[in-house]
Amino acid sequence: MTQMALQGPIPVGIDDIAFATGSYRIDLASIAPRLGADPAKYYKGLGQEQMSVVGADEDPVTMAAAAAKKIVDRAGVEDIRTVIFATETGIDQSKAAAVYVHELIGLPSNVRSVEMKQACYSATAALQFASAVVARNPEEKVLVVASDIARYDMNSAAEPTQGAGSVAMLVTANPRILALDVPSGVFTKDIMDFWRPNYRSQALVEGKLSISAYIDAVQGAYEDYRSRGGVDFTEIDRFCYHQPFTKMAYKAHRMISANLGIELTPEKEQHDLAPSTAYNRLIGNSYTASAYFGLLSLLDTVPNLTGERIAIASYGSGSVAELLTGVVVEGYEAQLRSEENAAVLESRTELDDETYCAMQQVTHEDQGEYSNVEAGANLGNGPFSWKGVEGGKRIYAAR
Ligand code: HMG
């Protein structure tokens, strides 16, 4: 249906969107024997087929810079006044990863750079904060980059829900892809469903609790959205949920529809959700970037979306959720990179289980003050590399 954005005096939203991911992938059928599982458990039970795996010299910064580079290569660096890096797998407890990205993609010094954290949710907060900056001064552009590597303990039930990826978005006035509605709904509840203490590289998780916490939080965010003047659930054309595994989006959509008394036929479910799950099914959980991979997947795989109202349902364990909506702008197709995006996913090098396990065991965090990552095996092939650590300082370079 053709809809009008519920906007302030000036439309604000997503003007460009691009992604990067790990240079490697593993098919979940390849890890199933080690975990004693039938591959159907992953393909059907979790709705996951593959996971992206980073090369030894790739990390959240190199992926973020690779995604952001596509945006500045097209739009230039002019008028970008802010970079917000959303992540829960940051590489430093003090310095913002945004500062490294700022340098790698060649932004001028008159830019503010900052990092944000709240599990998988913070990219949505970044999008809202970016929109506020632009609404205050419509001449300014904000670069939002969400980037994460999802790591759980090997051989745990959560291992098949790992993944890696980054999505960069340019937030501007008069956006050419998605004009964001002003109403949005938010929800916070202190809950220990997933967390990663400072001393660990892998997250800790209460898997079953996390599923019910996710659904309750998104439902709460929708109720708040409605109370703030957002449209009825039935007036939203498509849904892009946070996807720790794609079946999670279906679980949430089914439960919320049932709670609202909405009949969800298989055809309607296919229409509302399926196109937003294609990329995540191949990438795995990319934490902060996941809901926005959902948006990219929808934009790239369904034609003629102009005028449709899209919901982003964002959830970050711990927990915070937000439901926001936007309307697809006429002519948005000119801003997409659909063929290039499909080629990036296809070109990842496929791993066998043995090589993948060996790569997962290398955590460079353990290497202390000095390491030469670039000298190791299984390097990435993106435009930027993490060369290693010198005197405790991480070194990045264009490849
Ligand atoms: P598990 O123990 O593998 O779960 O853990 P399971 O045994 O219940 O199996 C999963 C599904 O596979 C079930 O389907 C089975 O029936 C089915 P369901 O009943 O749920 O619809 N199944 C099969 N289907 C077909 N053929 C078969 C077969 N066998 C079984 N042969 C769990 C799964 C997701 C809990 C685990 O992987 C995990 O802990 N993952 C990490 C946590 C997570 O992803 N939570 C999601 C919500 S929280 C969130 O999204 C936030 C997060 O992204 C972090 C952040 O915010 O930062 C995680």
PDB file of N, CA and C and ligand atoms in Angstrom, residues 38 40-42 44-46 88 119-121 152 157-161 193-194 205-208 210-211 214 242 244-245 247-248 251 285 287 315-317, ligand 1:
ATOM      1  N   ASP A  38      21.395 -33.056  13.570  1.00  0.00           N
ATOM      2  CA  ASP A  38      20.929 -33.228  12.202  1.00  0.00           C
ATOM      3  C   ASP A  38      20.986 -31.835  11.541  1.00  0.00           C
ATOM      4  N   ALA A  40      19.170 -30.534   9.556  1.00  0.00           N
ATOM      5  CA  ALA A  40      17.810 -29.974   9.479  1.00  0.00           C
ATOM      6  C   ALA A  40      17.489 -29.132  10.718  1.00  0.00           C
ATOM      7  N   LYS A  41      18.131 -29.464  11.836  1.00  0.00           N
ATOM      8  CA  LYS A  41      17.896 -28.654  13.048  1.00  0.00           C
ATOM      9  C   LYS A  41      18.304 -27.202  12.794  1.00  0.00           C
ATOM     10  N   TYR A  42      19.394 -27.027  12.065  1.00  0.00           N
ATOM     11  CA  TYR A  42      19.866 -25.670  11.791  1.00  0.00           C
ATOM     12  C   TYR A  42      19.111 -25.044  10.614  1.00  0.00           C
ATOM     13  N   LYS A  44      16.162 -25.843   9.286  1.00  0.00           N
ATOM     14  CA  LYS A  44      14.727 -25.621   9.541  1.00  0.00           C
ATOM     15  C   LYS A  44      14.478 -25.113  10.955  1.00  0.00           C
ATOM     16  N   GLY A  45      15.087 -25.777  11.953  1.00  0.00           N
ATOM     17  CA  GLY A  45      14.803 -25.432  13.348  1.00  0.00           C
ATOM     18  C   GLY A  45      15.235 -24.016  13.706  1.00  0.00           C
ATOM     19  N   LEU A  46      16.421 -23.615  13.228  1.00  0.00           N
ATOM     20  CA  LEU A  46      16.903 -22.241  13.490  1.00  0.00           C
ATOM     21  C   LEU A  46      16.718 -21.325  12.272  1.00  0.00           C
ATOM     22  N   GLU A  88      28.791  -4.263  20.034  1.00  0.00           N
ATOM     23  CA  GLU A  88      28.925  -4.877  21.358  1.00  0.00           C
ATOM     24  C   GLU A  88      30.173  -5.742  21.401  1.00  0.00           C
ATOM     25  N   ALA A 119      24.150  -4.173  23.603  1.00  0.00           N
ATOM     26  CA  ALA A 119      23.955  -5.457  22.912  1.00  0.00           C
ATOM     27  C   ALA A 119      23.565  -5.201  21.451  1.00  0.00           C
ATOM     28  N   CYS A 120      22.612  -5.967  20.928  1.00  0.00           N
ATOM     29  CA  CYS A 120      22.295  -5.836  19.491  1.00  0.00           C
ATOM     30  C   CYS A 120      21.473  -4.598  19.171  1.00  0.00           C
ATOM     31  N   TYR A 121      21.049  -3.864  20.192  1.00  0.00           N
ATOM     32  CA  TYR A 121      20.124  -2.745  19.969  1.00  0.00           C
ATOM     33  C   TYR A 121      20.787  -1.452  19.493  1.00  0.00           C
ATOM     34  N   TYR A 152      30.282 -17.384  20.519  1.00  0.00           N
ATOM     35  CA  TYR A 152      29.855 -18.129  21.710  1.00  0.00           C
ATOM     36  C   TYR A 152      30.882 -19.231  21.935  1.00  0.00           C
ATOM     37  N   ALA A 157      25.269 -24.973  22.498  1.00  0.00           N
ATOM     38  CA  ALA A 157      24.049 -24.890  21.676  1.00  0.00           C
ATOM     39  C   ALA A 157      24.004 -23.581  20.889  1.00  0.00           C
ATOM     40  N   ALA A 158      24.707 -22.561  21.394  1.00  0.00           N
ATOM     41  CA  ALA A 158      24.672 -21.251  20.731  1.00  0.00           C
ATOM     42  C   ALA A 158      25.643 -21.151  19.555  1.00  0.00           C
ATOM     43  N   GLU A 159      26.610 -22.085  19.455  1.00  0.00           N
ATOM     44  CA  GLU A 159      27.639 -21.952  18.406  1.00  0.00           C
ATOM     45  C   GLU A 159      27.047 -21.778  16.996  1.00  0.00           C
ATOM     46  N   PRO A 160      25.992 -22.525  16.634  1.00  0.00           N
ATOM     47  CA  PRO A 160      25.453 -22.345  15.264  1.00  0.00           C
ATOM     48  C   PRO A 160      24.804 -20.985  15.041  1.00  0.00           C
ATOM     49  N   THR A 161      24.683 -20.161  16.112  1.00  0.00           N
ATOM     50  CA  THR A 161      24.106 -18.825  15.927  1.00  0.00           C
ATOM     51  C   THR A 161      25.191 -17.741  15.973  1.00  0.00           C
ATOM     52  N   ASP A 193      19.697 -12.293  30.122  1.00  0.00           N
ATOM     53  CA  ASP A 193      19.479 -13.344  29.114  1.00  0.00           C
ATOM     54  C   ASP A 193      20.741 -13.571  28.278  1.00  0.00           C
ATOM     55  N   PHE A 194      21.633 -12.594  28.226  1.00  0.00           N
ATOM     56  CA  PHE A 194      22.838 -12.650  27.393  1.00  0.00           C
ATOM     57  C   PHE A 194      23.727 -11.514  27.845  1.00  0.00           C
ATOM     58  N   VAL A 205      25.090 -16.894  27.726  1.00  0.00           N
ATOM     59  CA  VAL A 205      23.697 -16.749  27.307  1.00  0.00           C
ATOM     60  C   VAL A 205      22.801 -17.753  28.002  1.00  0.00           C
ATOM     61  N   GLU A 206      21.599 -17.296  28.358  1.00  0.00           N
ATOM     62  CA  GLU A 206      20.514 -18.185  28.802  1.00  0.00           C
ATOM     63  C   GLU A 206      19.583 -18.264  27.601  1.00  0.00           C
ATOM     64  N   GLY A 207      19.812 -19.274  26.743  1.00  0.00           N
ATOM     65  CA  GLY A 207      19.179 -19.306  25.426  1.00  0.00           C
ATOM     66  C   GLY A 207      17.663 -19.221  25.441  1.00  0.00           C
ATOM     67  N   LYS A 208      17.022 -20.086  26.224  1.00  0.00           N
ATOM     68  CA  LYS A 208      15.540 -20.125  26.205  1.00  0.00           C
ATOM     69  C   LYS A 208      14.962 -18.824  26.772  1.00  0.00           C
ATOM     70  N   SER A 210      16.333 -15.985  26.642  1.00  0.00           N
ATOM     71  CA  SER A 210      16.554 -14.888  25.691  1.00  0.00           C
ATOM     72  C   SER A 210      15.443 -14.822  24.645  1.00  0.00           C
ATOM     73  N   ILE A 211      14.886 -15.978  24.308  1.00  0.00           N
ATOM     74  CA  ILE A 211      13.829 -15.997  23.283  1.00  0.00           C
ATOM     75  C   ILE A 211      12.550 -15.348  23.808  1.00  0.00           C
ATOM     76  N   TYR A 214      13.093 -11.550  24.322  1.00  0.00           N
ATOM     77  CA  TYR A 214      13.048 -10.842  23.027  1.00  0.00           C
ATOM     78  C   TYR A 214      11.606 -10.542  22.632  1.00  0.00           C
ATOM     79  N   HIS A 242      15.275  -7.941  14.337  1.00  0.00           N
ATOM     80  CA  HIS A 242      16.604  -8.424  14.709  1.00  0.00           C
ATOM     81  C   HIS A 242      16.596  -9.945  14.553  1.00  0.00           C
ATOM     82  N   PRO A 244      18.856 -13.053  15.397  1.00  0.00           N
ATOM     83  CA  PRO A 244      19.974 -13.848  15.915  1.00  0.00           C
ATOM     84  C   PRO A 244      20.052 -15.165  15.146  1.00  0.00           C
ATOM     85  N   PHE A 245      18.901 -15.636  14.689  1.00  0.00           N
ATOM     86  CA  PHE A 245      18.746 -16.727  13.721  1.00  0.00           C
ATOM     87  C   PHE A 245      17.388 -16.422  13.093  1.00  0.00           C
ATOM     88  N   LYS A 247      14.714 -17.912  12.276  1.00  0.00           N
ATOM     89  CA  LYS A 247      13.464 -18.431  12.861  1.00  0.00           C
ATOM     90  C   LYS A 247      12.964 -17.531  13.985  1.00  0.00           C
ATOM     91  N   MET A 248      13.871 -16.796  14.634  1.00  0.00           N
ATOM     92  CA  MET A 248      13.490 -15.907  15.735  1.00  0.00           C
ATOM     93  C   MET A 248      12.504 -14.841  15.242  1.00  0.00           C
ATOM     94  N   LYS A 251       9.188 -16.507  15.022  1.00  0.00           N
ATOM     95  CA  LYS A 251       8.610 -16.742  16.355  1.00  0.00           C
ATOM     96  C   LYS A 251       7.988 -15.440  16.886  1.00  0.00           C
ATOM     97  N   ASN A 285      24.276 -14.382  12.954  1.00  0.00           N
ATOM     98  CA  ASN A 285      23.998 -13.224  13.800  1.00  0.00           C
ATOM     99  C   ASN A 285      25.111 -12.191  13.635  1.00  0.00           C
ATOM    100  N   TYR A 287      24.692  -9.312  15.307  1.00  0.00           N
ATOM    101  CA  TYR A 287      24.358  -8.476  16.467  1.00  0.00           C
ATOM    102  C   TYR A 287      23.775  -7.105  16.057  1.00  0.00           C
ATOM    103  N   TYR A 315      16.119  -5.572  18.895  1.00  0.00           N
ATOM    104  CA  TYR A 315      16.210  -6.100  20.267  1.00  0.00           C
ATOM    105  C   TYR A 315      17.668  -6.277  20.659  1.00  0.00           C
ATOM    106  N   GLY A 316      18.022  -5.824  21.835  1.00  0.00           N
ATOM    107  CA  GLY A 316      19.346  -6.071  22.379  1.00  0.00           C
ATOM    108  C   GLY A 316      19.191  -6.675  23.764  1.00  0.00           C
ATOM    109  N   SER A 317      19.789  -7.838  23.955  1.00  0.00           N
ATOM    110  CA  SER A 317      19.665  -8.533  25.230  1.00  0.00           C
ATOM    111  C   SER A 317      20.061  -7.631  26.387  1.00  0.00           C
TER     112      SER A 317
HETATM  113  P1  HMG B   1      18.993 -25.404  21.148  1.00  0.00           P
HETATM  114  O1  HMG B   1      19.284 -26.049  22.431  1.00  0.00           O
HETATM  115  O2  HMG B   1      19.701 -25.860  19.943  1.00  0.00           O
HETATM  116  O3  HMG B   1      17.419 -25.377  20.900  1.00  0.00           O
HETATM  117  O4  HMG B   1      19.269 -23.842  21.328  1.00  0.00           O
HETATM  118  P2  HMG B   1      16.354 -26.478  20.535  1.00  0.00           P
HETATM  119  O5  HMG B   1      16.834 -27.851  20.900  1.00  0.00           O
HETATM  120  O6  HMG B   1      15.099 -25.961  21.135  1.00  0.00           O
HETATM  121  O7  HMG B   1      16.275 -26.474  18.922  1.00  0.00           O
HETATM  122  C1  HMG B   1      16.047 -25.300  18.201  1.00  0.00           C
HETATM  123  C2  HMG B   1      14.908 -25.541  17.196  1.00  0.00           C
HETATM  124  O8  HMG B   1      15.272 -26.581  16.284  1.00  0.00           O
HETATM  125  C3  HMG B   1      13.586 -26.005  17.846  1.00  0.00           C
HETATM  126  O9  HMG B   1      12.550 -25.378  17.124  1.00  0.00           O
HETATM  127  C4  HMG B   1      13.582 -27.510  17.562  1.00  0.00           C
HETATM  128  O10 HMG B   1      12.271 -28.068  17.548  1.00  0.00           O
HETATM  129  C5  HMG B   1      14.200 -27.533  16.179  1.00  0.00           C
HETATM  130  P3  HMG B   1      11.409 -24.533  17.887  1.00  0.00           P
HETATM  131  O11 HMG B   1      10.692 -25.477  18.764  1.00  0.00           O
HETATM  132  O12 HMG B   1      12.144 -23.481  18.722  1.00  0.00           O
HETATM  133  O13 HMG B   1      10.605 -23.935  16.795  1.00  0.00           O
HETATM  134  N1  HMG B   1      14.771 -28.839  15.774  1.00  0.00           N
HETATM  135  C6  HMG B   1      14.646 -29.359  14.528  1.00  0.00           C
HETATM  136  N2  HMG B   1      13.999 -28.907  13.442  1.00  0.00           N
HETATM  137  C7  HMG B   1      14.064 -29.682  12.325  1.00  0.00           C
HETATM  138  N3  HMG B   1      14.744 -30.851  12.259  1.00  0.00           N
HETATM  139  C8  HMG B   1      15.398 -31.329  13.317  1.00  0.00           C
HETATM  140  C9  HMG B   1      15.359 -30.574  14.542  1.00  0.00           C
HETATM  141  N4  HMG B   1      15.892 -30.735  15.778  1.00  0.00           N
HETATM  142  C10 HMG B   1      15.522 -29.663  16.519  1.00  0.00           C
HETATM  143  N5  HMG B   1      16.066 -32.482  13.259  1.00  0.00           N
HETATM  144  C11 HMG B   1      19.167 -21.494  20.953  1.00  0.00           C
HETATM  145  C12 HMG B   1      18.758 -22.861  20.423  1.00  0.00           C
HETATM  146  C13 HMG B   1      18.648 -20.424  20.008  1.00  0.00           C
HETATM  147  C14 HMG B   1      18.544 -21.277  22.348  1.00  0.00           C
HETATM  148  C15 HMG B   1      20.729 -21.452  21.031  1.00  0.00           C
HETATM  149  O14 HMG B   1      21.262 -21.578  19.750  1.00  0.00           O
HETATM  150  C16 HMG B   1      21.252 -20.184  21.671  1.00  0.00           C
HETATM  151  O15 HMG B   1      21.347 -20.097  22.901  1.00  0.00           O
HETATM  152  N6  HMG B   1      21.621 -19.121  20.835  1.00  0.00           N
HETATM  153  C17 HMG B   1      22.105 -17.860  21.347  1.00  0.00           C
HETATM  154  C18 HMG B   1      21.004 -17.028  21.970  1.00  0.00           C
HETATM  155  C19 HMG B   1      20.045 -16.478  20.950  1.00  0.00           C
HETATM  156  O16 HMG B   1      20.311 -16.417  19.772  1.00  0.00           O
HETATM  157  N7  HMG B   1      18.877 -15.986  21.448  1.00  0.00           N
HETATM  158  C20 HMG B   1      17.889 -15.363  20.609  1.00  0.00           C
HETATM  159  C21 HMG B   1      17.084 -14.276  21.311  1.00  0.00           C
HETATM  160  S1  HMG B   1      18.118 -13.094  22.185  1.00  0.00           S
HETATM  161  C22 HMG B   1      18.761 -12.054  20.949  1.00  0.00           C
HETATM  162  O17 HMG B   1      18.295 -12.080  19.860  1.00  0.00           O
HETATM  163  C23 HMG B   1      19.900 -11.184  21.329  1.00  0.00           C
HETATM  164  C24 HMG B   1      21.249 -11.636  20.813  1.00  0.00           C
HETATM  165  O18 HMG B   1      21.337 -11.358  19.441  1.00  0.00           O
HETATM  166  C25 HMG B   1      22.374 -10.952  21.585  1.00  0.00           C
HETATM  167  C26 HMG B   1      22.360  -9.448  21.735  1.00  0.00           C
HETATM  168  O19 HMG B   1      21.348  -8.782  21.874  1.00  0.00           O
HETATM  169  O20 HMG B   1      23.458  -8.927  21.831  1.00  0.00           O
HETATM  170  C27 HMG B   1      21.450 -13.125  20.992  1.00  0.00           C
END
